[in-house]
CSV table of C-alpha atoms in Angstrom, one decimal:
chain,number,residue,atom,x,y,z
A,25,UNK,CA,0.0,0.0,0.0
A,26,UNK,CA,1.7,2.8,-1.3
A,27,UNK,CA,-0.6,5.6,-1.7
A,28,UNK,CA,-3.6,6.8,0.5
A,29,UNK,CA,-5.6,9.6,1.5
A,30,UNK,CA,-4.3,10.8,4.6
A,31,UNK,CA,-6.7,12.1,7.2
A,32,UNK,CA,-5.4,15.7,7.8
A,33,UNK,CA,-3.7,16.6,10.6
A,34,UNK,CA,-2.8,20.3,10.2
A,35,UNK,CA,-3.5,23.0,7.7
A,36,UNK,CA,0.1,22.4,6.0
A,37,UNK,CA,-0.5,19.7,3.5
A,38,UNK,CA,-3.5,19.7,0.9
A,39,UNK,CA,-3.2,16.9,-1.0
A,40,UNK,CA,-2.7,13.4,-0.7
A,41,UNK,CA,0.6,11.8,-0.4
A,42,UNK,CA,2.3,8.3,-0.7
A,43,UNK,CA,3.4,6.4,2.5
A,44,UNK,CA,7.1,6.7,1.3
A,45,UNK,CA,6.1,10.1,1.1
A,46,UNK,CA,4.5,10.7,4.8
A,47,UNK,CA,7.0,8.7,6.0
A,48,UNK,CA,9.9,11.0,5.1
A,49,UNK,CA,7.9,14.5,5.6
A,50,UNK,CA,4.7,13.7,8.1
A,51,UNK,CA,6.0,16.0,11.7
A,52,UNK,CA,8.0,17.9,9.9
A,53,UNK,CA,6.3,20.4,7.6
A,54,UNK,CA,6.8,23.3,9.7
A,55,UNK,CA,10.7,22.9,9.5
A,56,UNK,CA,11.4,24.8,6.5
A,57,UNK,CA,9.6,28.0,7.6
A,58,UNK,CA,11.9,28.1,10.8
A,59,UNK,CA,14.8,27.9,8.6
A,60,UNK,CA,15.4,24.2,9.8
A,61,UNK,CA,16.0,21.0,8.3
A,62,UNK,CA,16.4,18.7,11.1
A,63,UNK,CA,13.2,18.2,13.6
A,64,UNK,CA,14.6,20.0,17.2
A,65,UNK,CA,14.5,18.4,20.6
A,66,UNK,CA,13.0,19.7,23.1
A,67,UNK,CA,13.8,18.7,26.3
A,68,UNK,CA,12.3,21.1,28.0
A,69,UNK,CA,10.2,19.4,31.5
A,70,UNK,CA,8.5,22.7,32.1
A,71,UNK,CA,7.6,26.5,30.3
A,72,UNK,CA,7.7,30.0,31.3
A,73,UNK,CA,3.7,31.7,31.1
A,74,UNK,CA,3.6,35.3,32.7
A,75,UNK,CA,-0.6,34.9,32.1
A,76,UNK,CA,-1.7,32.3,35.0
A,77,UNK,CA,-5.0,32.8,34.0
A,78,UNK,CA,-4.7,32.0,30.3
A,79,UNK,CA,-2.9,29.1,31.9
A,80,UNK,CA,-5.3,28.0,34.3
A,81,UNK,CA,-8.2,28.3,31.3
A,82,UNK,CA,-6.1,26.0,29.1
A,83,UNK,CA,-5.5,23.5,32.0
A,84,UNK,CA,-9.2,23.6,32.2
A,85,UNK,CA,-9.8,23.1,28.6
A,86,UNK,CA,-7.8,20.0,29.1
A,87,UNK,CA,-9.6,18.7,31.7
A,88,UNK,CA,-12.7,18.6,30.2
A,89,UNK,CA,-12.0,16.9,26.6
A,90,UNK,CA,-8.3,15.9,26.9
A,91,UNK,CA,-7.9,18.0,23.7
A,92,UNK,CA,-4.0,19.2,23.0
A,93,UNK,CA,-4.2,22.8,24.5
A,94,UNK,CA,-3.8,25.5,22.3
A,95,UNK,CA,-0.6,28.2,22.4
A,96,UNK,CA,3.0,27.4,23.9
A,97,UNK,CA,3.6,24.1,26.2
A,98,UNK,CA,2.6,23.7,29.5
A,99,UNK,CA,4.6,20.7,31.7
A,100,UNK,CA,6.2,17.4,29.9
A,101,UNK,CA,3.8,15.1,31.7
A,102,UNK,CA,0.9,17.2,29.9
A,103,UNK,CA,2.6,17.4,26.4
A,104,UNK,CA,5.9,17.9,24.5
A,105,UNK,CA,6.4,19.5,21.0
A,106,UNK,CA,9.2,16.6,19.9
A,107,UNK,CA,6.9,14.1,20.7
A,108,UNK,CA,4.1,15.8,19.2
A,109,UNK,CA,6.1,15.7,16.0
A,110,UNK,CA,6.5,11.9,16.1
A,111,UNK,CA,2.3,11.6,16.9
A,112,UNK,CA,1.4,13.8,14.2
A,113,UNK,CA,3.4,11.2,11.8
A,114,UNK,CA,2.2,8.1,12.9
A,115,UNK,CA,-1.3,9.4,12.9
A,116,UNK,CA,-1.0,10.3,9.1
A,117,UNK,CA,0.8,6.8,8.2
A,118,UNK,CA,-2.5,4.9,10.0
A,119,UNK,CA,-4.6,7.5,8.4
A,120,UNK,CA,-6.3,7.9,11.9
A,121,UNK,CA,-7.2,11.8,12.8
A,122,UNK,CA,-4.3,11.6,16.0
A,123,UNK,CA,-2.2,9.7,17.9
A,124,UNK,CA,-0.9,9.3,21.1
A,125,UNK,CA,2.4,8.0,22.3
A,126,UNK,CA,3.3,6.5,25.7
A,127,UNK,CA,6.4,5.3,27.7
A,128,UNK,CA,6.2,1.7,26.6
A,129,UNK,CA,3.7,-0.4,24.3
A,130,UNK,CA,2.6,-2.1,27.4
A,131,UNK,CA,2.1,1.3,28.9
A,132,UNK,CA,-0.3,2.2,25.9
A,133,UNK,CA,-2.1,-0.4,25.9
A,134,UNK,CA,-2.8,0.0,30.0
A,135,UNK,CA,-4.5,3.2,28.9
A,136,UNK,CA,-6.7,2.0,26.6
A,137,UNK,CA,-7.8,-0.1,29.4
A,138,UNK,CA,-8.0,2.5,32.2
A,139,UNK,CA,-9.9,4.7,29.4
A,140,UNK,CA,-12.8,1.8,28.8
A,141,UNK,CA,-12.7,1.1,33.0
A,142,UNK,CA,-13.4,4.8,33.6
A,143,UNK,CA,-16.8,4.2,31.7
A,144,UNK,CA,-18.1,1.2,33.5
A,145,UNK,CA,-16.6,-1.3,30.8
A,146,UNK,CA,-14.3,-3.6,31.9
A,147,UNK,CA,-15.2,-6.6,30.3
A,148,UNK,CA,-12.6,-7.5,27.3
A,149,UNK,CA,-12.9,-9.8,24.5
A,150,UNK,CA,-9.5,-10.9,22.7
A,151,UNK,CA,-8.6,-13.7,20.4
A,152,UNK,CA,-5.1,-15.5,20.9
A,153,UNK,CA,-2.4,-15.8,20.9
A,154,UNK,CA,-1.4,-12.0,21.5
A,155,UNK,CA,1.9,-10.9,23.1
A,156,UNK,CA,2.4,-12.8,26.3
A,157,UNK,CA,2.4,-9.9,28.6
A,158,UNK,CA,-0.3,-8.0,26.5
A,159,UNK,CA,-2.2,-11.7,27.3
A,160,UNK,CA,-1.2,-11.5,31.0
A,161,UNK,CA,-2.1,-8.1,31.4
A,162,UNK,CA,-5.7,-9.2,30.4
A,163,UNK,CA,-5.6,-12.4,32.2
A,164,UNK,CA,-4.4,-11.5,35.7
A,165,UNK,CA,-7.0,-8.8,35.3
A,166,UNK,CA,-4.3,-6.0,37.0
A,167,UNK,CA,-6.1,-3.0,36.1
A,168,UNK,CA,-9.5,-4.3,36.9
A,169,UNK,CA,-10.5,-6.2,33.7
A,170,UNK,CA,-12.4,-9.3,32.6
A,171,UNK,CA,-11.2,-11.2,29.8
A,172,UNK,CA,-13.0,-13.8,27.7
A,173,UNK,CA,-11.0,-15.4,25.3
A,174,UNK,CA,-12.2,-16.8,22.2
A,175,UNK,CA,-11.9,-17.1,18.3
A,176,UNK,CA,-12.4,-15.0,15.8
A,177,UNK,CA,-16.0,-16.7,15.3
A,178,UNK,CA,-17.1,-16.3,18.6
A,179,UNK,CA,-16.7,-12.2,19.1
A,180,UNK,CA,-20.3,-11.3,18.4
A,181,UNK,CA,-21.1,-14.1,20.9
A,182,UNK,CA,-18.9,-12.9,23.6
A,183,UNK,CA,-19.8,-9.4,23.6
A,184,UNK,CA,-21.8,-8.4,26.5
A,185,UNK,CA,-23.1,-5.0,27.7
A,186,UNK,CA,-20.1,-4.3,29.8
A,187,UNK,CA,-17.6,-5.1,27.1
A,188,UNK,CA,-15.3,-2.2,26.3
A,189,UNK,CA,-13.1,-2.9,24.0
A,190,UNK,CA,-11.9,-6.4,21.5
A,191,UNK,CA,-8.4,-6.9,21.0
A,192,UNK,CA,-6.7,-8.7,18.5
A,193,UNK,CA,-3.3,-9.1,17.2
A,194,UNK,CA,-2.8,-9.9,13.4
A,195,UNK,CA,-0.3,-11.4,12.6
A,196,UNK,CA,0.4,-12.5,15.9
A,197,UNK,CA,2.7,-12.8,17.6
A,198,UNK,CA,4.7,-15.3,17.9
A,199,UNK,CA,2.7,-17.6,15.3
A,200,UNK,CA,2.2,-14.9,12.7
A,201,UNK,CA,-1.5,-16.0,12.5
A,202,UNK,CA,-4.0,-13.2,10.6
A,203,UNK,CA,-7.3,-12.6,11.3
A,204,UNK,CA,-10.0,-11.1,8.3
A,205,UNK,CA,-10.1,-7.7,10.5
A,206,UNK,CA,-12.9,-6.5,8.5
A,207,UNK,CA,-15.2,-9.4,9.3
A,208,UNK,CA,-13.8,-8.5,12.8
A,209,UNK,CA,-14.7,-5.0,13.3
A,210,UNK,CA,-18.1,-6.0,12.2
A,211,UNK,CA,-18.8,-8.3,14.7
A,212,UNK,CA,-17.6,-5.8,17.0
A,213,UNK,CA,-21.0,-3.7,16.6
A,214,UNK,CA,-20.2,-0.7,18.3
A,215,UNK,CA,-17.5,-2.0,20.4
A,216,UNK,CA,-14.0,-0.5,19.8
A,217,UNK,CA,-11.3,-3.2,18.1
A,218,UNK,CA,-8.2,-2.8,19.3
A,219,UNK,CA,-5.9,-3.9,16.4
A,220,UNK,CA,-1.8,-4.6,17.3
A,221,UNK,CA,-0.3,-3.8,14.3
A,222,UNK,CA,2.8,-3.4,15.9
A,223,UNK,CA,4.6,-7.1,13.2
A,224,UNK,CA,2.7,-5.8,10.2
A,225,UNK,CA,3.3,-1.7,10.6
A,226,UNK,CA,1.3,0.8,8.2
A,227,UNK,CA,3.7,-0.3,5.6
A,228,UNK,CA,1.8,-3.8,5.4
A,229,UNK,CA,-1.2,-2.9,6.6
A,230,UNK,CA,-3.6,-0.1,8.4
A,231,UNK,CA,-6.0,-1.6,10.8
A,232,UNK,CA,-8.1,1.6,10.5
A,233,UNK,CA,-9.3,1.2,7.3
A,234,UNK,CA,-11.0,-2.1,7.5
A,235,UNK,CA,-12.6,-0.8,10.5
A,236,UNK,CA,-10.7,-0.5,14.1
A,237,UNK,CA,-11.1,2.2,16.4
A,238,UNK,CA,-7.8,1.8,17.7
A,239,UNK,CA,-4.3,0.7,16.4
A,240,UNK,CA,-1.9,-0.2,18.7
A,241,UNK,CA,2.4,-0.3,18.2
A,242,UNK,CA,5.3,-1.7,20.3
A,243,UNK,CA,7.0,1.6,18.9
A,244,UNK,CA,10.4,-0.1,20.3
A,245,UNK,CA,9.9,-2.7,17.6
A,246,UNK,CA,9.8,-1.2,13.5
A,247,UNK,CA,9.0,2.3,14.2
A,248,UNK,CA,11.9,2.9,15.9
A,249,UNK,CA,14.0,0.1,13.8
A,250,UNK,CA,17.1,0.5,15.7
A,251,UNK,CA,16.7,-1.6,18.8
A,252,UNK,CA,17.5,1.8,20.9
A,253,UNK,CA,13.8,3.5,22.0
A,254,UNK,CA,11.3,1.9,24.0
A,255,UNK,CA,8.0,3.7,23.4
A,256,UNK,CA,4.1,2.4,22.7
A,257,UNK,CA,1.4,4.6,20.5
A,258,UNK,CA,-2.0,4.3,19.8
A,259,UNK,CA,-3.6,5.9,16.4
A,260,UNK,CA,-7.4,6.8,16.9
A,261,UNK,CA,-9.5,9.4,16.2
A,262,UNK,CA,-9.4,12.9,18.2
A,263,UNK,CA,-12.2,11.4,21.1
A,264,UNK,CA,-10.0,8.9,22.0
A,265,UNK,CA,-7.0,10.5,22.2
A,266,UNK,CA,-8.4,12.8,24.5
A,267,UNK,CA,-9.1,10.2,26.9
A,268,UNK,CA,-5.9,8.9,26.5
A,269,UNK,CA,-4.0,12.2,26.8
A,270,UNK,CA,-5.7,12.4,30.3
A,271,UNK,CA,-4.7,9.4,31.3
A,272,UNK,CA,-1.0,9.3,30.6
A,273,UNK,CA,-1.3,12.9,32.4
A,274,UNK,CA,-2.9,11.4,35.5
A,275,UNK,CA,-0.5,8.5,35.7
A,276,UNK,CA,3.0,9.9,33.7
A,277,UNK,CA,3.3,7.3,31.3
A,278,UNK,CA,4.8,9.7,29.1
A,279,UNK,CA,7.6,9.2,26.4
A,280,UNK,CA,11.1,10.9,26.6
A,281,UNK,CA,11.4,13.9,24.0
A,282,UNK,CA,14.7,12.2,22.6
A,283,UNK,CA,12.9,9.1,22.5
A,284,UNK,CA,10.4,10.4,20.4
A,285,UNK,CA,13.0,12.2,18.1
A,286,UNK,CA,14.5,8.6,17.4
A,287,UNK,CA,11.0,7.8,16.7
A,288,UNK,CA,10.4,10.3,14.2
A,289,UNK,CA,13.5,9.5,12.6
A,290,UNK,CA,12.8,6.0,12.6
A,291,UNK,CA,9.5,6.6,10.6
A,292,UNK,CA,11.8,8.2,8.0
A,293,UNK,CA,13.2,5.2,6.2
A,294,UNK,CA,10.1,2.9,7.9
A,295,UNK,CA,8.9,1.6,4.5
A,296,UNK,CA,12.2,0.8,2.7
A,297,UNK,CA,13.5,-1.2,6.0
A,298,UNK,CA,10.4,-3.1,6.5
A,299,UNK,CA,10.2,-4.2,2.7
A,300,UNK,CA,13.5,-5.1,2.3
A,301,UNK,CA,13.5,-6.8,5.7
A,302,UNK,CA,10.2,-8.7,4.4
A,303,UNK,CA,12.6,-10.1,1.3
A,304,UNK,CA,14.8,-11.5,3.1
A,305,UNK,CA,12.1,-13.3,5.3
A,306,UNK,CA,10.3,-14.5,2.8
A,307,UNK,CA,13.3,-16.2,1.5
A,308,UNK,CA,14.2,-17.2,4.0
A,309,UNK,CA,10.9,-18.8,5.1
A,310,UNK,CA,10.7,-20.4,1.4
A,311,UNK,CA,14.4,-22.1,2.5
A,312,UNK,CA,13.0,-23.2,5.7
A,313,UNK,CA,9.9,-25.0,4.5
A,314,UNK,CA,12.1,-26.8,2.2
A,315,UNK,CA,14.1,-28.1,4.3
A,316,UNK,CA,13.8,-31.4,6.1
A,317,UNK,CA,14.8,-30.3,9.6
A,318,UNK,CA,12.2,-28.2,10.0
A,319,UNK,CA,8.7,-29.6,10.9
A,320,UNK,CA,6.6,-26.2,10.0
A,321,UNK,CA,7.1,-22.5,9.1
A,322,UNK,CA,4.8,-19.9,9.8
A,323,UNK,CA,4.7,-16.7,7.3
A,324,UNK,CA,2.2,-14.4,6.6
A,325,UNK,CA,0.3,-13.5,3.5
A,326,UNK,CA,0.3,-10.0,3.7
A,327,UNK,CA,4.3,-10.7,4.4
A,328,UNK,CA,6.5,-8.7,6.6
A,329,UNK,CA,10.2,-9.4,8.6
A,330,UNK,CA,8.5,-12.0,11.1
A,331,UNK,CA,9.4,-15.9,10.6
A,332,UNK,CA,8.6,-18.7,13.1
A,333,UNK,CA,9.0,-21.7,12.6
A,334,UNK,CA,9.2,-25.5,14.7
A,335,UNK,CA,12.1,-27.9,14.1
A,336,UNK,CA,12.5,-31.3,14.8
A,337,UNK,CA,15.4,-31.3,17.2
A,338,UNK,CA,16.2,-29.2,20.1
A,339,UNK,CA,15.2,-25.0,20.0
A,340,UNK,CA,17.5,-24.5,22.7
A,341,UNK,CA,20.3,-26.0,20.9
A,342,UNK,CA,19.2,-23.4,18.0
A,343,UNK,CA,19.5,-20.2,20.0
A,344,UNK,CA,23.1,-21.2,21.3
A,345,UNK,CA,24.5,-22.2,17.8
A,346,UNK,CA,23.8,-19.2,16.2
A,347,UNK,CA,26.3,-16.8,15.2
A,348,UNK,CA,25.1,-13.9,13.0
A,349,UNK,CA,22.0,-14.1,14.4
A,350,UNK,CA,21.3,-12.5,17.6
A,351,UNK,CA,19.4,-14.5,20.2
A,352,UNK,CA,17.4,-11.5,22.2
A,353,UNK,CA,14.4,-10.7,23.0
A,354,UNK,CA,12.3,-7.8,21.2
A,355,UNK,CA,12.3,-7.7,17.2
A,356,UNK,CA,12.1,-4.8,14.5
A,357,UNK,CA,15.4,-3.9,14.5
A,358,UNK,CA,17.8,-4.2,11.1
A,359,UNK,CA,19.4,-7.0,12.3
A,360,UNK,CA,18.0,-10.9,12.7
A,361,UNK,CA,17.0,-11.3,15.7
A,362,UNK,CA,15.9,-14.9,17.5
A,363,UNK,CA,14.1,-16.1,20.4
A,364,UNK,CA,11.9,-19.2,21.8
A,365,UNK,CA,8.6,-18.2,22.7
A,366,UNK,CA,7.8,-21.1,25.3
A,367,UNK,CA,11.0,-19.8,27.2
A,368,UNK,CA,10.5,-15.9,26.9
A,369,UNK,CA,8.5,-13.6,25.5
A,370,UNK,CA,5.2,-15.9,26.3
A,371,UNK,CA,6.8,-17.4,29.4
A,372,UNK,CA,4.4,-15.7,31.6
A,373,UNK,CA,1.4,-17.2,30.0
A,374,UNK,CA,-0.3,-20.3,31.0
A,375,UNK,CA,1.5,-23.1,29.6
A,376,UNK,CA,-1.7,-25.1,28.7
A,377,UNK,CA,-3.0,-21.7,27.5
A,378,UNK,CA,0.3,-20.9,25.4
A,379,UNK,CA,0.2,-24.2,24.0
A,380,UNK,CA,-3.6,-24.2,22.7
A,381,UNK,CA,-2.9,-21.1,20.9
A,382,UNK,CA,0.0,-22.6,19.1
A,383,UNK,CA,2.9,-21.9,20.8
A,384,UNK,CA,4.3,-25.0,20.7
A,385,UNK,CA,7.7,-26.0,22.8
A,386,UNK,CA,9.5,-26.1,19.1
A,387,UNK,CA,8.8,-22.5,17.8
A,388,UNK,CA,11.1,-20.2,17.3
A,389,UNK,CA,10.5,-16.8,16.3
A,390,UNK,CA,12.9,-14.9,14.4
A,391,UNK,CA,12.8,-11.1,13.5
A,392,UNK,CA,14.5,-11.2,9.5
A,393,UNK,CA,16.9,-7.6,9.1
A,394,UNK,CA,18.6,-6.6,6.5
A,395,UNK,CA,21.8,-8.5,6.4
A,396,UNK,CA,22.7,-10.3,3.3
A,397,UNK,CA,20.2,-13.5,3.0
A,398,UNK,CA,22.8,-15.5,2.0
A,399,UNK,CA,24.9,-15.0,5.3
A,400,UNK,CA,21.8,-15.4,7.2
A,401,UNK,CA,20.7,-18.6,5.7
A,402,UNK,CA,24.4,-19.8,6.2
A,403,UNK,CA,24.2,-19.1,9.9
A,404,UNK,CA,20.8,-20.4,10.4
A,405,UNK,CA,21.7,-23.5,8.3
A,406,UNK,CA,24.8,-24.4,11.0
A,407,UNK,CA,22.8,-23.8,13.9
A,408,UNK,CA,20.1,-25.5,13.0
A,409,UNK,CA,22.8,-28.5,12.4
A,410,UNK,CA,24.5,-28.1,15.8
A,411,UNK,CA,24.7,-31.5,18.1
A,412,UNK,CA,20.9,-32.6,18.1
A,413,UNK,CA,19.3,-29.8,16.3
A,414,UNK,CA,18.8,-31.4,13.1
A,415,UNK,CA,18.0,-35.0,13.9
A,416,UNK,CA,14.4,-36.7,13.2
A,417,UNK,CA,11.6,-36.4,15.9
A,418,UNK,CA,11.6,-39.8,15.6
A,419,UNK,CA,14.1,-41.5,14.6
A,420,UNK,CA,17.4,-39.9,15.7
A,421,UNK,CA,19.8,-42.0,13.6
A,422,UNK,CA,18.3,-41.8,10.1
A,423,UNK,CA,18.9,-39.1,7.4
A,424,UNK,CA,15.7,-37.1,6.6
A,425,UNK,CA,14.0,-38.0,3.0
A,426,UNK,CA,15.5,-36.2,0.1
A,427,UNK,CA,12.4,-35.1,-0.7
A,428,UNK,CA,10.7,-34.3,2.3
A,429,UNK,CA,8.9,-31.1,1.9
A,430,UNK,CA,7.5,-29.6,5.4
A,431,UNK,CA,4.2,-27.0,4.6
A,432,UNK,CA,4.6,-23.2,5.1
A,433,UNK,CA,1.7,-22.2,7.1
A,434,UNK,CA,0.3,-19.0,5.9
């Protein structure tokens, strides 16, 4: 999806622009009038005002709707321009009318939970697998909330008259699996969808147009692309980023102004590293479906960086073999990175409950960057030879089939 209309966000632009296009220029068409090229930082925690009373009317203002108050800055906890910037960009790539950024994804999504408690609705409704500590969030019910989980098929079913929100996570993560999100947001009714979109980015797909309320990033994972920022953002429309904005006021979840500069940066070359990323994974998934150590491999249709896939020998002896790749938590960044599920990122979820949403014991999850493939697939092809990896399930002595051809799940 290269081109789109972009819902406007300031009086600046008038037409519509390609993604490549936003991507580049979205937070930063006031630059060239204040003879800058480079977005500034401001790092300012607090701002003069010599009119208290203009002050205390904007304060007010803000109160009441949540709505970015007109004029100069207030106090970091209530805004920051440098962040703005980054909000103002992501908003247009989603093609949502704002956005709102946050200290961590996790820390976003706890909004959007405190914002649907506020109003009596506590009652959630998510399909798995999600991120294991977006699941355990939900589970553990630490900020008050009921979860039911289900399928895609049973959402319409599970709504009730306290449910305040649907989450889903497509592709998934860690087994990449999509969900029709159109067919979704309709059985939602007028219940928001929360969409993660945090594997595919707006590059791959934007959750708002097929009918979500909300779309949620890990902003440490593509938007950032550097495996240096830690930051979460929520595109929405302007009502709902009220409510947020008075939330992460009331409780300071608020994002660093340098971390949001990185941000904004990041969105810069967001569609070239996430395609060429998205090569070399689906090469690399092609190679790993072919080959007879390998029991499955998940890949998306739409496409994107992610792999996983289950081998027949040991994961753990996987992750220790490898070289090139890095074995580490988090993904996104423009090098491979690799990880077992089962041991990390969805420890903290139920085992019987990780395991029925396939996240098998087997799967590992790699996050493809932009090395050459062919170094890659060398380093993945040793490790996944190291001591045990590569023998048979079941029979540890005997050479795999020439011609044995594990599926690629899509």
């Amino acid at each position: 999806m290269d081109t789109a209309s972009m819902g406007a966000h300031d009086d600046v632009r008038t037409a519509p622009r390609a993604l490549a296009t936003e991507a580049v220029h979205a937070g930063r068409d006031d630059l060239a009038r204040q003879g800058l090229h480079a977005p500034p930082i401001d790092l300012s925690t607090t701002y003069p005002s010599y009119d208290s009373r203009g002050e205390a009317a904007r304060i007010d203002a803000f109160a009441a709707t949540g709505a970015e108050p007109d004029g100069p800055p207030v106090y970091g906890r209530l805004g920051n321009p440098t962040v703005a910037r980054f909000e103002t960009a992501l908003a247009r790539l989603e093609g949502t009318e704002a956005a709102v950024a946050f200290a961590s994804g996790m820390a976003a999504l706890s909004a959007v939970l405190l914002v649907r408690a506020s109003m009596g609705l506590r009652h959630v409704v998510a399909v798995r697998p999600l991120y294991g500590c977006s699941d355990h969030l939900l589970t553990a019910g630490l900020l008050g909330s009921e979860v039911t989980w289900t399928d895609p098929a049973g959402i319409a079913e599970a709504l009730r008259p306290d449910t305040g929100l649907v989450i889903v996570e497509s592709p998934a993560n860690p087994t990449l699996a999509e969900v029709d999100l159109r067919a979704v947001a309709h059985a939602c009714g007028s219940v928001p969808l929360l969409v993660d979109n945090t594997f595919a980015t707006p590059v791959l797909q934007r959750p708002a147009e097929q009918g979500a309320r909300l779309v949620l990033h890990s902003a440490t994972k593509y938007l950032g692309g550097h495996g240096d920022v830690l930051a979460g953002v929520i595109a929405c429309d302007e009502e709902f980023a009220g409510r947020l904005r008075q939330v992460r006021f009331a409780t300071g979840g608020v994002l660093h102004p340098l971390a949001g500069y990185l941000l904004l940066r990041g969105l810069s070359t967001l569609p070239v590293r996430v395609r060429a990323a998205s090569a070399n994974a689906a090469e690399l998934a092609h190679r790993l479906a072919a080959d007879p150590r390998v029991a499955h491999v998940h890949y998306p249709r739409i496409g994107g960086a992610m792999v996983s896939f289950e081998i027949h020998g040991d994961p753990h002896e996987v992750i220790a073999a490898v070289r090139l790749i890095t074995p580490a938590v988090s993904l996104g960044s423009v090098d491979t990175l690799i990880q077992h599920p089962a041991s990390i990122s969805h420890r903290i979820v139920d085992a019987d409950d990780r395991r029925g949403a396939g996240v098998s014991d087997r799967l590992l999850r790699m996050s493809v960057g932009l090395e050459d493939v062919e170094d890659l697939w060398s380093d993945l092809d040793q490790a996944l030879s190291f001591r045990g990896a590569g023998n048979r399930a079941n029979n540890h002595n005997a050479p795999a089939p020439a011609d044995a051809q594990p599926p690629l799940r899509r």
